[in-house]
Amino acid sequence: MKMPEPDGDVIARRAQIIKAMQAIVPGEGVITDSDELRAYDHDGLMAYKGLPLIVVLPETTEQVSAILKYAARHNVKIVPRGAGTGLSGGALPLADAITVGLAKFNKILDIDFDNRAVVAQTGVTNLAITQAVEHEGFYYAPDPSSQIACSIGGNIAENSGGVHCLKYGLTTNNVLGIEMVLMSGEVVRIGGKHLDSGGYDLLGVATGSEGLLGVITEVTVRILQKPETARALLIGFPSNEAGGDCVAAIIGAGIIPGGMEMMDKPAIHATEDFVHAGYPLDVQTLLIVELDGPEAEVDYLIERVDAIARQTGATYLRISQSEEEREVFWSGRKNAFPAVGRISPDYLCMDGTIPRNRLADVLKRVAALSEKYGLRVANVFHAGDGNLHPLILFDANQPGELKNAEQFGADILRYCVEVGGVLTGEHGVGIEKRDLMGVMFSEDDLKQQQRLKCAFDPNQLLNPGKVYPTLHRCAELGRMFVHEGKLPFPDIPRF
Amino acid sequence: MTKTLKPETAEQVLDAIKWAAGEGMPLAVRGQGSKDGFGRAVDIPHCLDLTGLSGIKAYEPSELYMTALAATPVAEIEAALRQNNQQMSFEPPNMGILYGGANGESEGSIGGAIGCNLAGPRRIQAGAARDHFLGFNAVSGRGEVFKSGGTVVKNVTGFDLSKLLAGSFGTLAVMTDVTFKVMPAAEKTRTVLILGADDAGAMVAMAASLGSANEVSAAAHLPEAAAALSGVSYVADAGQAVTAVRVEGPGPSVEHRCRALTALLKEFGEIEELHSENSALLWREIRDVRLFDAIDNQIWRLSVPPAAGANVVASLRSDIGGRVFYDWGGGLIWLSMGTLSDAGHETVRAAVADTGGHATLIRADADVRQRVPVFEPQATVLKDLSARVKQGFDPNGVLNPGRMVEGE
């Protein structure tokens, strides 16, 4: 992965930049020592590391504003960082950039049950929001697997998902407002406890913008009352096709489960060896379907899903009879990544989304590619929304194996796009999928996206080298070819 | 001098916009025309009539999405979805009734519903058009074809331009086709009514309902005058205010939740229940803003934090009078008032300002909508940022200039 060439001029000005930052963020907030900087040298995409120019840990929006204003004036790049749990390298440091860490923005500012909203600073963890409201039976719905550690601001930057998105939506459907600092240092507040602000939906585009549009300092999210109860079915199938048919039939019957997760045989075996959840080892595919709501609803839907599973050829079927049993069903799936980590020195987690009905076909291709590259793969799948996570097993200590694994992953993602899917469902593009953007988008598509960036960050100082393979200068993007041609009136009916 | 261009293919849309961009000739972008009165009134000599781009291109019920050409009538889409027991969960309102446009009560086109980011009573549970809009093909004001998104729900590949185009009123790009999420329709729907609650009490009752585990899909409050106009006799004949709370889902679940809500809400007033037909009619009336009597009155839409609804209305009432009803648990206020040359915009916006919410002048004569900002004026930084966004998509200002903001 090639990153933009560091700007020697900025690196030469490091001492001056440190001094300026220390004037803005007093005390321990400016990190310059290379040993201390090492704690920030990567995010959740472990294969890539690098030291930032410096790290600054501001505590107030005013400080963030002053940092960005200085950086804009002195042409210094900025890499925003939440908790550093992102899986696509979005917070990978750059040698000529200030990493702005938001860990000190850790306060919940307002819990408003009447309006079913929580206002929090950007560094508060996803789980802390739920913990702050669960005494009243509420929770924050999006639940990425890193929810203990990941920050709510990072969730917004990545538009994070989780296992419950099919029914409860992604981050973007659960955010009501943000405070964001633009690269100019200007502060904007968009949305709030009300819905649908007038004007362009800049909240919507900031969500999932991977730190390229602004630095989010405060968020307002909606909270929901927890469902009364939840039960799960554990369903095994003799083939991936049968498992896929069952998923389609459940949705076709008008049932939207709270969660619907699938694992293939290698994933089942790896997790069973690890957590002993009691998963059947003689099936090809295992499906966990969770229904939540009032007991009357859950009982009713469990019966219907049970019938659908039998009709679609399930060879194994268990229904949770207690909360403990439901949690055991989930324990394997929730530990799938560490379980795979146990059987391989390293693994890459891919994140394509595909039309649900192409699942069996895509898994076949993944198996063929596994053979071609000589690398094992285990598949876990958010079956409800078509989000596939193939885990590619490799050993980084073997020369060339990381590159081989990356090419394998790229081939999988290309195939996801070929069957009508997309490159990333919830992990973001970051640096990981940056060079594949052209598989999904034309040059014009990408240029139009970058014109949006130019409106926010005309000198492209925010998180450069991420998401977009080629950075065009904003002046060049703004230039317009004037079409001399006349309106081809003969072709267009007019009145 | 007015010319209407009626492209029949996406390529012809491209040709038309290339021409307009080259000549600096503004185009009024129009679908079915059901919402001509929505937005600032602008005089644009050329009209880009998209009705030639109509029809469902792809519909995969088990994949939960549909792709349709931009001007496909909402009615046609809903008919196709009904055959598979599916729906657009954002419940797009039929604005044609409110505007009484040339096409009478046309429900409008899907591109229009998305372009105006419409949402009905289910907004509080399922989101607005923006939340269901998965992807598109479009032509920018630069005269370039571009796309964004896809057909799958979970997608974070690149900036989410779908969100940007939803609610942009055709001022950034002309969508030629749109892909949106469809969801199963509920097996059963019921509405619990509370009779006689005052506005403040209704806010509390709706908050209690929405804060319960009963998965309420809509909550509205109709003061007596609004309730009296309903076509549902239980509501109209109540002779007092009616607060309505909707639950949807599988049969046994809906019955259970109705019982739970009845127990929860009985302290707020006498309880009634509406079943299928009556329930559906009442929510259509609320969705389509049919609960005002004078057809020539000015109408505002106020979006505020739900718990603040009654207070906002109380302060407005003492200043400018008018009639109201509430949707979105109190967070959406429909305000109808007699004709004022400035639509009372300063008073209305002052009442909303303290809550952080916003007010949109939904219906007024064209001359009023030229003088008065139809959409909530933005703070300078946000306004300038939005102007730069417009510049990036439509540098020559040829797509619906002035429809949202004067001079842009």
mmCIF file of N, CA and C in Angstrom, chain A residues 115-116 162 170 172-173 188 194-198 200-201 204-205 222 225-226 228 251 254 294 297 300 304 353 355-357 382 385 387 422 424-426 428 440-441 444-445 448-449 451 455 468 477-480 487 491-495, chain B residues 3-6 12 16 18-19 62-64 123-124 128 130-131 142 144-147 151-152 154-160 163-164 171-172 184 187 210-213 250 253 256 303-307 356 358 381 385-386 388 390 392-393 395:
data_model
loop_
_atom_site.group_PDB
_atom_site.id
_atom_site.type_symbol
_atom_site.label_atom_id
_atom_site.label_comp_id
_atom_site.label_asym_id
_atom_site.label_seq_id
_atom_site.Cartn_x
_atom_site.Cartn_y
_atom_site.Cartn_z
ATOM 1 N N ASN A 115 -36.946 12.950 25.230
ATOM 2 C CA ASN A 115 -36.725 13.050 23.783
ATOM 3 C C ASN A 115 -35.971 11.846 23.239
ATOM 4 N N ARG A 116 -35.724 10.874 24.088
ATOM 5 C CA ARG A 116 -35.052 9.620 23.707
ATOM 6 C C ARG A 116 -33.736 9.913 22.964
ATOM 7 N N GLY A 162 -22.976 -3.635 12.837
ATOM 8 C CA GLY A 162 -23.136 -4.530 13.972
ATOM 9 C C GLY A 162 -24.110 -5.619 13.593
ATOM 10 N N LEU A 170 -28.131 1.226 10.636
ATOM 11 C CA LEU A 170 -26.706 1.479 10.821
ATOM 12 C C LEU A 170 -26.551 2.733 11.686
ATOM 13 N N THR A 172 -25.757 5.622 10.745
ATOM 14 C CA THR A 172 -26.354 6.792 10.076
ATOM 15 C C THR A 172 -27.844 6.934 10.357
ATOM 16 N N ASN A 173 -28.523 5.837 10.641
ATOM 17 C CA ASN A 173 -29.955 5.893 10.924
ATOM 18 C C ASN A 173 -30.242 6.186 12.402
ATOM 19 N N VAL A 188 -19.197 23.764 13.074
ATOM 20 C CA VAL A 188 -20.600 23.698 12.643
ATOM 21 C C VAL A 188 -21.365 22.745 13.558
ATOM 22 N N HIS A 194 -34.109 17.191 17.276
ATOM 23 C CA HIS A 194 -35.215 17.162 16.318
ATOM 24 C C HIS A 194 -34.792 16.329 15.105
ATOM 25 N N LEU A 195 -35.680 16.171 14.141
ATOM 26 C CA LEU A 195 -35.381 15.343 12.966
ATOM 27 C C LEU A 195 -35.232 16.198 11.712
ATOM 28 N N ASP A 196 -34.389 15.691 10.780
ATOM 29 C CA ASP A 196 -34.341 16.223 9.419
ATOM 30 C C ASP A 196 -34.167 17.731 9.320
ATOM 31 N N SER A 197 -32.986 18.204 9.638
ATOM 32 C CA SER A 197 -32.702 19.627 9.486
ATOM 33 C C SER A 197 -32.949 20.071 8.052
ATOM 34 N N GLY A 198 -33.380 21.317 7.896
ATOM 35 C CA GLY A 198 -33.521 21.827 6.545
ATOM 36 C C GLY A 198 -32.144 21.971 5.912
ATOM 37 N N TYR A 200 -29.069 21.066 2.940
ATOM 38 C CA TYR A 200 -28.444 19.808 2.519
ATOM 39 C C TYR A 200 -28.129 18.941 3.736
ATOM 40 N N ASP A 201 -28.217 17.639 3.553
ATOM 41 C CA ASP A 201 -28.035 16.697 4.657
ATOM 42 C C ASP A 201 -26.544 16.463 4.912
ATOM 43 N N GLY A 204 -25.712 13.586 7.090
ATOM 44 C CA GLY A 204 -25.699 12.323 6.362
ATOM 45 C C GLY A 204 -24.387 12.068 5.647
ATOM 46 N N VAL A 205 -23.777 13.107 5.052
ATOM 47 C CA VAL A 205 -22.509 12.877 4.347
ATOM 48 C C VAL A 205 -21.322 12.833 5.304
ATOM 49 N N ARG A 222 -29.957 8.762 18.998
ATOM 50 C CA ARG A 222 -31.248 8.364 19.561
ATOM 51 C C ARG A 222 -31.076 7.059 20.327
ATOM 52 N N GLN A 225 -35.946 1.830 23.663
ATOM 53 C CA GLN A 225 -36.233 0.940 24.775
ATOM 54 C C GLN A 225 -35.850 -0.487 24.363
ATOM 55 N N LYS A 226 -35.197 -1.187 25.266
ATOM 56 C CA LYS A 226 -34.786 -2.563 24.958
ATOM 57 C C LYS A 226 -36.001 -3.437 24.716
ATOM 58 N N GLU A 228 -38.537 -6.481 25.042
ATOM 59 C CA GLU A 228 -38.881 -7.209 26.266
ATOM 60 C C GLU A 228 -38.094 -8.503 26.406
ATOM 61 N N ILE A 251 -36.950 -13.844 5.069
ATOM 62 C CA ILE A 251 -37.243 -12.471 4.665
ATOM 63 C C ILE A 251 -38.456 -12.431 3.743
ATOM 64 N N GLY A 254 -41.684 -12.105 5.288
ATOM 65 C CA GLY A 254 -41.985 -10.821 5.938
ATOM 66 C C GLY A 254 -41.432 -10.726 7.344
ATOM 67 N N PRO A 294 -41.889 -8.375 22.200
ATOM 68 C CA PRO A 294 -42.701 -8.944 23.284
ATOM 69 C C PRO A 294 -42.715 -10.476 23.173
ATOM 70 N N GLU A 297 -44.797 -12.087 20.527
ATOM 71 C CA GLU A 297 -44.280 -11.969 19.156
ATOM 72 C C GLU A 297 -43.140 -12.954 18.929
ATOM 73 N N TYR A 300 -44.309 -16.532 18.591
ATOM 74 C CA TYR A 300 -45.000 -16.696 17.315
ATOM 75 C C TYR A 300 -43.996 -16.794 16.154
ATOM 76 N N ARG A 304 -42.635 -19.819 13.355
ATOM 77 C CA ARG A 304 -42.628 -19.646 11.882
ATOM 78 C C ARG A 304 -41.229 -19.899 11.314
ATOM 79 N N THR A 353 -20.154 -6.556 0.806
ATOM 80 C CA THR A 353 -21.588 -6.855 0.907
ATOM 81 C C THR A 353 -22.055 -7.376 -0.444
ATOM 82 N N PRO A 355 -25.584 -9.256 -2.702
ATOM 83 C CA PRO A 355 -27.014 -9.593 -2.632
ATOM 84 C C PRO A 355 -27.134 -10.948 -1.932
ATOM 85 N N ARG A 356 -28.075 -11.058 -0.999
ATOM 86 C CA ARG A 356 -28.179 -12.300 -0.209
ATOM 87 C C ARG A 356 -28.244 -13.547 -1.085
ATOM 88 N N ASN A 357 -28.956 -13.420 -2.215
ATOM 89 C CA ASN A 357 -29.180 -14.634 -3.018
ATOM 90 C C ASN A 357 -27.930 -15.090 -3.776
ATOM 91 N N HIS A 382 -22.987 -11.602 7.997
ATOM 92 C CA HIS A 382 -24.218 -10.995 8.518
ATOM 93 C C HIS A 382 -25.290 -11.275 7.461
ATOM 94 N N ASP A 385 -28.235 -8.809 6.201
ATOM 95 C CA ASP A 385 -28.005 -7.687 5.294
ATOM 96 C C ASP A 385 -26.905 -7.947 4.272
ATOM 97 N N ASN A 387 -23.795 -8.889 4.415
ATOM 98 C CA ASN A 387 -22.432 -8.424 4.684
ATOM 99 C C ASN A 387 -21.531 -9.616 5.044
ATOM 100 N N VAL A 422 -20.858 -4.577 -2.962
ATOM 101 C CA VAL A 422 -19.967 -3.436 -2.757
ATOM 102 C C VAL A 422 -18.696 -3.848 -2.012
ATOM 103 N N THR A 424 -17.183 -2.528 0.680
ATOM 104 C CA THR A 424 -17.163 -2.549 2.138
ATOM 105 C C THR A 424 -18.536 -2.248 2.721
ATOM 106 N N GLY A 425 -18.931 -3.112 3.663
ATOM 107 C CA GLY A 425 -20.258 -2.984 4.250
ATOM 108 C C GLY A 425 -20.256 -2.201 5.537
ATOM 109 N N GLU A 426 -19.155 -2.305 6.302
ATOM 110 C CA GLU A 426 -19.153 -1.611 7.589
ATOM 111 C C GLU A 426 -17.770 -1.238 8.101
ATOM 112 N N GLY A 428 -15.273 0.295 6.296
ATOM 113 C CA GLY A 428 -14.730 1.486 5.664
ATOM 114 C C GLY A 428 -13.662 1.155 4.623
ATOM 115 N N MET A 440 -15.404 -0.268 -8.380
ATOM 116 C CA MET A 440 -16.824 0.034 -8.163
ATOM 117 C C MET A 440 -17.257 1.359 -8.797
ATOM 118 N N PHE A 441 -16.322 2.293 -8.866
ATOM 119 C CA PHE A 441 -16.688 3.630 -9.326
ATOM 120 C C PHE A 441 -15.905 4.023 -10.575
ATOM 121 N N ASP A 444 -15.400 9.582 -13.111
ATOM 122 C CA ASP A 444 -16.331 10.687 -12.845
ATOM 123 C C ASP A 444 -17.010 10.547 -11.494
ATOM 124 N N ASP A 445 -17.374 9.294 -11.126
ATOM 125 C CA ASP A 445 -18.000 9.061 -9.809
ATOM 126 C C ASP A 445 -17.056 9.535 -8.710
ATOM 127 N N GLN A 448 -16.602 13.300 -8.512
ATOM 128 C CA GLN A 448 -17.729 14.008 -7.904
ATOM 129 C C GLN A 448 -17.681 13.877 -6.377
ATOM 130 N N GLN A 449 -17.284 12.702 -5.892
ATOM 131 C CA GLN A 449 -17.140 12.535 -4.441
ATOM 132 C C GLN A 449 -16.067 13.481 -3.909
ATOM 133 N N ARG A 451 -15.206 16.292 -5.136
ATOM 134 C CA ARG A 451 -15.662 17.686 -5.143
ATOM 135 C C ARG A 451 -16.398 18.014 -3.848
ATOM 136 N N ALA A 455 -15.370 21.014 -0.884
ATOM 137 C CA ALA A 455 -16.223 21.996 -0.214
ATOM 138 C C ALA A 455 -15.880 22.084 1.271
ATOM 139 N N TYR A 468 -9.506 7.584 -1.224
ATOM 140 C CA TYR A 468 -9.423 7.855 -2.664
ATOM 141 C C TYR A 468 -8.024 7.571 -3.212
ATOM 142 N N LEU A 477 -10.390 19.929 -10.076
ATOM 143 C CA LEU A 477 -11.708 19.309 -10.038
ATOM 144 C C LEU A 477 -12.814 20.303 -10.333
ATOM 145 N N GLY A 478 -12.569 21.571 -9.982
ATOM 146 C CA GLY A 478 -13.600 22.578 -10.156
ATOM 147 C C GLY A 478 -13.704 23.070 -11.587
ATOM 148 N N ARG A 479 -12.636 22.883 -12.338
ATOM 149 C CA ARG A 479 -12.612 23.370 -13.717
ATOM 150 C C ARG A 479 -13.713 22.686 -14.516
ATOM 151 N N MET A 480 -14.345 23.439 -15.364
ATOM 152 C CA MET A 480 -15.427 22.841 -16.127
ATOM 153 C C MET A 480 -15.167 22.965 -17.593
ATOM 154 N N LEU A 487 -27.959 22.254 -27.797
ATOM 155 C CA LEU A 487 -28.891 21.230 -27.359
ATOM 156 C C LEU A 487 -29.346 20.422 -28.567
ATOM 157 N N ASP A 491 -33.424 15.272 -30.749
ATOM 158 C CA ASP A 491 -33.524 14.035 -29.987
ATOM 159 C C ASP A 491 -34.428 14.149 -28.778
ATOM 160 N N ILE A 492 -34.687 15.354 -28.343
ATOM 161 C CA ILE A 492 -35.417 15.501 -27.088
ATOM 162 C C ILE A 492 -36.785 16.109 -27.345
ATOM 163 N N PRO A 493 -37.807 15.377 -27.009
ATOM 164 C CA PRO A 493 -39.146 15.942 -27.198
ATOM 165 C C PRO A 493 -39.290 17.202 -26.364
ATOM 166 N N ARG A 494 -39.869 18.225 -26.946
ATOM 167 C CA ARG A 494 -40.121 19.426 -26.145
ATOM 168 C C ARG A 494 -41.468 19.992 -26.517
ATOM 169 N N PHE A 495 -41.997 20.824 -25.643
ATOM 170 C CA PHE A 495 -43.342 21.348 -25.855
ATOM 171 C C PHE A 495 -43.349 22.854 -25.714
ATOM 172 N N LYS B 3 -39.830 26.889 -22.301
ATOM 173 C CA LYS B 3 -39.672 25.678 -23.094
ATOM 174 C C LYS B 3 -39.616 24.501 -22.148
ATOM 175 N N THR B 4 -40.254 23.430 -22.532
ATOM 176 C CA THR B 4 -40.174 22.215 -21.736
ATOM 177 C C THR B 4 -39.380 21.171 -22.495
ATOM 178 N N LEU B 5 -38.371 20.676 -21.859
ATOM 179 C CA LEU B 5 -37.592 19.591 -22.436
ATOM 180 C C LEU B 5 -38.049 18.306 -21.778
ATOM 181 N N LYS B 6 -38.357 17.327 -22.603
ATOM 182 C CA LYS B 6 -38.878 16.097 -22.018
ATOM 183 C C LYS B 6 -38.032 14.905 -22.454
ATOM 184 N N GLN B 12 -30.498 11.453 -22.807
ATOM 185 C CA GLN B 12 -31.109 12.730 -23.190
ATOM 186 C C GLN B 12 -31.085 13.734 -22.027
ATOM 187 N N ALA B 16 -29.405 17.391 -22.265
ATOM 188 C CA ALA B 16 -30.128 18.607 -21.870
ATOM 189 C C ALA B 16 -29.300 19.411 -20.860
ATOM 190 N N LYS B 18 -26.024 19.205 -20.275
ATOM 191 C CA LYS B 18 -24.793 19.708 -20.918
ATOM 192 C C LYS B 18 -25.079 21.022 -21.634
ATOM 193 N N TRP B 19 -26.193 21.007 -22.325
ATOM 194 C CA TRP B 19 -26.586 22.216 -23.036
ATOM 195 C C TRP B 19 -26.820 23.360 -22.056
ATOM 196 N N SER B 62 -37.110 -10.490 -2.153
ATOM 197 C CA SER B 62 -36.328 -11.142 -1.094
ATOM 198 C C SER B 62 -35.004 -10.423 -0.845
ATOM 199 N N GLU B 63 -34.613 -9.531 -1.778
ATOM 200 C CA GLU B 63 -33.410 -8.727 -1.554
ATOM 201 C C GLU B 63 -33.759 -7.374 -0.932
ATOM 202 N N LEU B 64 -35.048 -7.126 -0.774
ATOM 203 C CA LEU B 64 -35.537 -5.914 -0.089
ATOM 204 C C LEU B 64 -35.090 -4.613 -0.759
ATOM 205 N N ARG B 123 -41.741 8.025 10.459
ATOM 206 C CA ARG B 123 -40.418 8.639 10.539
ATOM 207 C C ARG B 123 -39.708 8.336 11.848
ATOM 208 N N ILE B 124 -40.461 8.398 12.949
ATOM 209 C CA ILE B 124 -39.823 8.235 14.268
ATOM 210 C C ILE B 124 -39.301 6.829 14.485
ATOM 211 N N ALA B 128 -36.632 8.631 7.440
ATOM 212 C CA ALA B 128 -37.185 9.385 6.309
ATOM 213 C C ALA B 128 -36.686 8.760 5.008
ATOM 214 N N ARG B 130 -34.341 9.593 3.203
ATOM 215 C CA ARG B 130 -32.875 9.504 3.241
ATOM 216 C C ARG B 130 -32.392 8.170 3.796
ATOM 217 N N ASP B 131 -33.142 7.636 4.767
ATOM 218 C CA ASP B 131 -32.714 6.411 5.434
ATOM 219 C C ASP B 131 -32.991 5.164 4.597
ATOM 220 N N ARG B 142 -22.879 19.896 -13.671
ATOM 221 C CA ARG B 142 -21.702 20.043 -14.529
ATOM 222 C C ARG B 142 -21.913 19.365 -15.878
ATOM 223 N N GLU B 144 -22.281 15.910 -16.084
ATOM 224 C CA GLU B 144 -21.537 14.655 -16.015
ATOM 225 C C GLU B 144 -22.375 13.592 -15.327
ATOM 226 N N VAL B 145 -22.295 12.385 -15.892
ATOM 227 C CA VAL B 145 -23.018 11.265 -15.283
ATOM 228 C C VAL B 145 -22.213 10.755 -14.100
ATOM 229 N N PHE B 146 -22.870 10.518 -12.991
ATOM 230 C CA PHE B 146 -22.196 9.853 -11.872
ATOM 231 C C PHE B 146 -23.198 9.026 -11.096
ATOM 232 N N LYS B 147 -22.656 8.092 -10.306
ATOM 233 C CA LYS B 147 -23.525 7.237 -9.502
ATOM 234 C C LYS B 147 -22.967 7.181 -8.092
ATOM 235 N N THR B 151 -27.243 -1.499 -4.396
ATOM 236 C CA THR B 151 -28.562 -2.076 -4.128
ATOM 237 C C THR B 151 -28.597 -2.732 -2.750
ATOM 238 N N VAL B 152 -27.466 -2.727 -2.056
ATOM 239 C CA VAL B 152 -27.421 -3.401 -0.754
ATOM 240 C C VAL B 152 -27.527 -2.369 0.371
ATOM 241 N N LYS B 154 -26.139 -2.475 3.465
ATOM 242 C CA LYS B 154 -24.937 -2.199 4.233
ATOM 243 C C LYS B 154 -23.818 -1.838 3.275
ATOM 244 N N ASN B 155 -23.469 -0.568 3.242
ATOM 245 C CA ASN B 155 -22.530 -0.095 2.245
ATOM 246 C C ASN B 155 -21.879 1.184 2.737
ATOM 247 N N VAL B 156 -20.578 1.130 2.969
ATOM 248 C CA VAL B 156 -19.871 2.343 3.393
ATOM 249 C C VAL B 156 -18.731 2.667 2.426
ATOM 250 N N THR B 157 -18.948 2.337 1.147
ATOM 251 C CA THR B 157 -17.908 2.550 0.151
ATOM 252 C C THR B 157 -17.966 3.969 -0.400
ATOM 253 N N GLY B 158 -17.097 4.836 0.086
ATOM 254 C CA GLY B 158 -17.070 6.223 -0.394
ATOM 255 C C GLY B 158 -18.099 7.079 0.332
ATOM 256 N N PHE B 159 -18.090 8.377 0.008
ATOM 257 C CA PHE B 159 -19.046 9.281 0.648
ATOM 258 C C PHE B 159 -20.477 8.863 0.316
ATOM 259 N N ASP B 160 -21.359 9.074 1.263
ATOM 260 C CA ASP B 160 -22.761 8.686 1.092
ATOM 261 C C ASP B 160 -23.524 9.804 0.380
ATOM 262 N N LYS B 163 -27.392 10.443 0.739
ATOM 263 C CA LYS B 163 -27.917 11.325 1.788
ATOM 264 C C LYS B 163 -27.949 12.770 1.284
ATOM 265 N N LEU B 164 -26.907 13.135 0.560
ATOM 266 C CA LEU B 164 -26.810 14.516 0.096
ATOM 267 C C LEU B 164 -27.916 14.845 -0.911
ATOM 268 N N THR B 171 -31.361 20.529 -6.692
ATOM 269 C CA THR B 171 -30.452 21.657 -6.904
ATOM 270 C C THR B 171 -29.001 21.228 -7.130
ATOM 271 N N LEU B 172 -28.705 19.935 -6.965
ATOM 272 C CA LEU B 172 -27.322 19.478 -7.122
ATOM 273 C C LEU B 172 -27.146 18.628 -8.365
ATOM 274 N N PRO B 184 -40.969 -5.586 4.536
ATOM 275 C CA PRO B 184 -42.262 -6.274 4.646
ATOM 276 C C PRO B 184 -43.298 -5.363 5.297
ATOM 277 N N GLU B 187 -48.193 -7.391 9.331
ATOM 278 C CA GLU B 187 -49.331 -8.297 9.234
ATOM 279 C C GLU B 187 -50.584 -7.606 9.782
ATOM 280 N N LEU B 210 -43.621 6.079 23.424
ATOM 281 C CA LEU B 210 -42.411 5.885 22.609
ATOM 282 C C LEU B 210 -41.232 5.419 23.458
ATOM 283 N N GLY B 211 -41.288 5.703 24.734
ATOM 284 C CA GLY B 211 -40.223 5.253 25.622
ATOM 285 C C GLY B 211 -40.495 3.878 26.206
ATOM 286 N N SER B 212 -41.590 3.256 25.793
ATOM 287 C CA SER B 212 -41.899 1.904 26.266
ATOM 288 C C SER B 212 -41.354 0.882 25.279
ATOM 289 N N ALA B 213 -41.454 -0.389 25.648
ATOM 290 C CA ALA B 213 -40.916 -1.434 24.770
ATOM 291 C C ALA B 213 -41.950 -1.877 23.734
ATOM 292 N N PRO B 250 -46.789 -8.680 13.831
ATOM 293 C CA PRO B 250 -47.558 -9.915 13.783
ATOM 294 C C PRO B 250 -48.763 -9.836 14.727
ATOM 295 N N SER B 253 -48.562 -10.197 18.594
ATOM 296 C CA SER B 253 -47.732 -9.141 19.154
ATOM 297 C C SER B 253 -48.500 -7.831 19.245
ATOM 298 N N HIS B 256 -50.966 -7.929 22.059
ATOM 299 C CA HIS B 256 -50.268 -7.808 23.334
ATOM 300 C C HIS B 256 -49.866 -6.352 23.599
ATOM 301 N N SER B 303 -40.165 21.271 12.937
ATOM 302 C CA SER B 303 -39.530 20.070 13.472
ATOM 303 C C SER B 303 -38.764 20.468 14.729
ATOM 304 N N VAL B 304 -39.164 19.913 15.866
ATOM 305 C CA VAL B 304 -38.594 20.307 17.165
ATOM 306 C C VAL B 304 -38.343 19.054 18.006
ATOM 307 N N PRO B 305 -37.566 19.161 19.080
ATOM 308 C CA PRO B 305 -37.472 18.010 19.981
ATOM 309 C C PRO B 305 -38.878 17.665 20.468
ATOM 310 N N PRO B 306 -39.288 16.403 20.423
ATOM 311 C CA PRO B 306 -40.684 16.047 20.659
ATOM 312 C C PRO B 306 -41.261 16.591 21.964
ATOM 313 N N ALA B 307 -40.495 16.566 23.030
ATOM 314 C CA ALA B 307 -41.049 16.985 24.312
ATOM 315 C C ALA B 307 -41.335 18.490 24.343
ATOM 316 N N GLY B 356 -33.722 24.579 19.048
ATOM 317 C CA GLY B 356 -32.724 24.062 18.110
ATOM 318 C C GLY B 356 -33.353 23.479 16.859
ATOM 319 N N HIS B 358 -36.282 23.484 13.471
ATOM 320 C CA HIS B 358 -36.374 24.294 12.260
ATOM 321 C C HIS B 358 -37.806 24.355 11.746
ATOM 322 N N VAL B 381 -21.580 29.876 8.755
ATOM 323 C CA VAL B 381 -20.587 28.862 8.381
ATOM 324 C C VAL B 381 -21.248 27.721 7.616
ATOM 325 N N LEU B 385 -20.810 26.696 3.694
ATOM 326 C CA LEU B 385 -20.414 25.331 3.369
ATOM 327 C C LEU B 385 -21.395 24.711 2.367
ATOM 328 N N SER B 386 -22.684 24.927 2.603
ATOM 329 C CA SER B 386 -23.700 24.391 1.685
ATOM 330 C C SER B 386 -23.552 25.009 0.293
ATOM 331 N N ARG B 388 -20.771 26.014 -1.031
ATOM 332 C CA ARG B 388 -19.615 25.384 -1.685
ATOM 333 C C ARG B 388 -19.966 23.986 -2.200
ATOM 334 N N LYS B 390 -22.945 23.071 -3.276
ATOM 335 C CA LYS B 390 -23.704 23.333 -4.510
ATOM 336 C C LYS B 390 -22.736 23.652 -5.663
ATOM 337 N N GLY B 392 -19.796 22.660 -6.104
ATOM 338 C CA GLY B 392 -19.098 21.445 -6.551
ATOM 339 C C GLY B 392 -19.938 20.562 -7.463
ATOM 340 N N PHE B 393 -21.259 20.694 -7.353
ATOM 341 C CA PHE B 393 -22.137 19.853 -8.177
ATOM 342 C C PHE B 393 -22.723 20.620 -9.355
ATOM 343 N N PRO B 395 -21.793 24.176 -10.704
ATOM 344 C CA PRO B 395 -21.057 25.449 -10.614
ATOM 345 C C PRO B 395 -21.736 26.590 -11.376
#
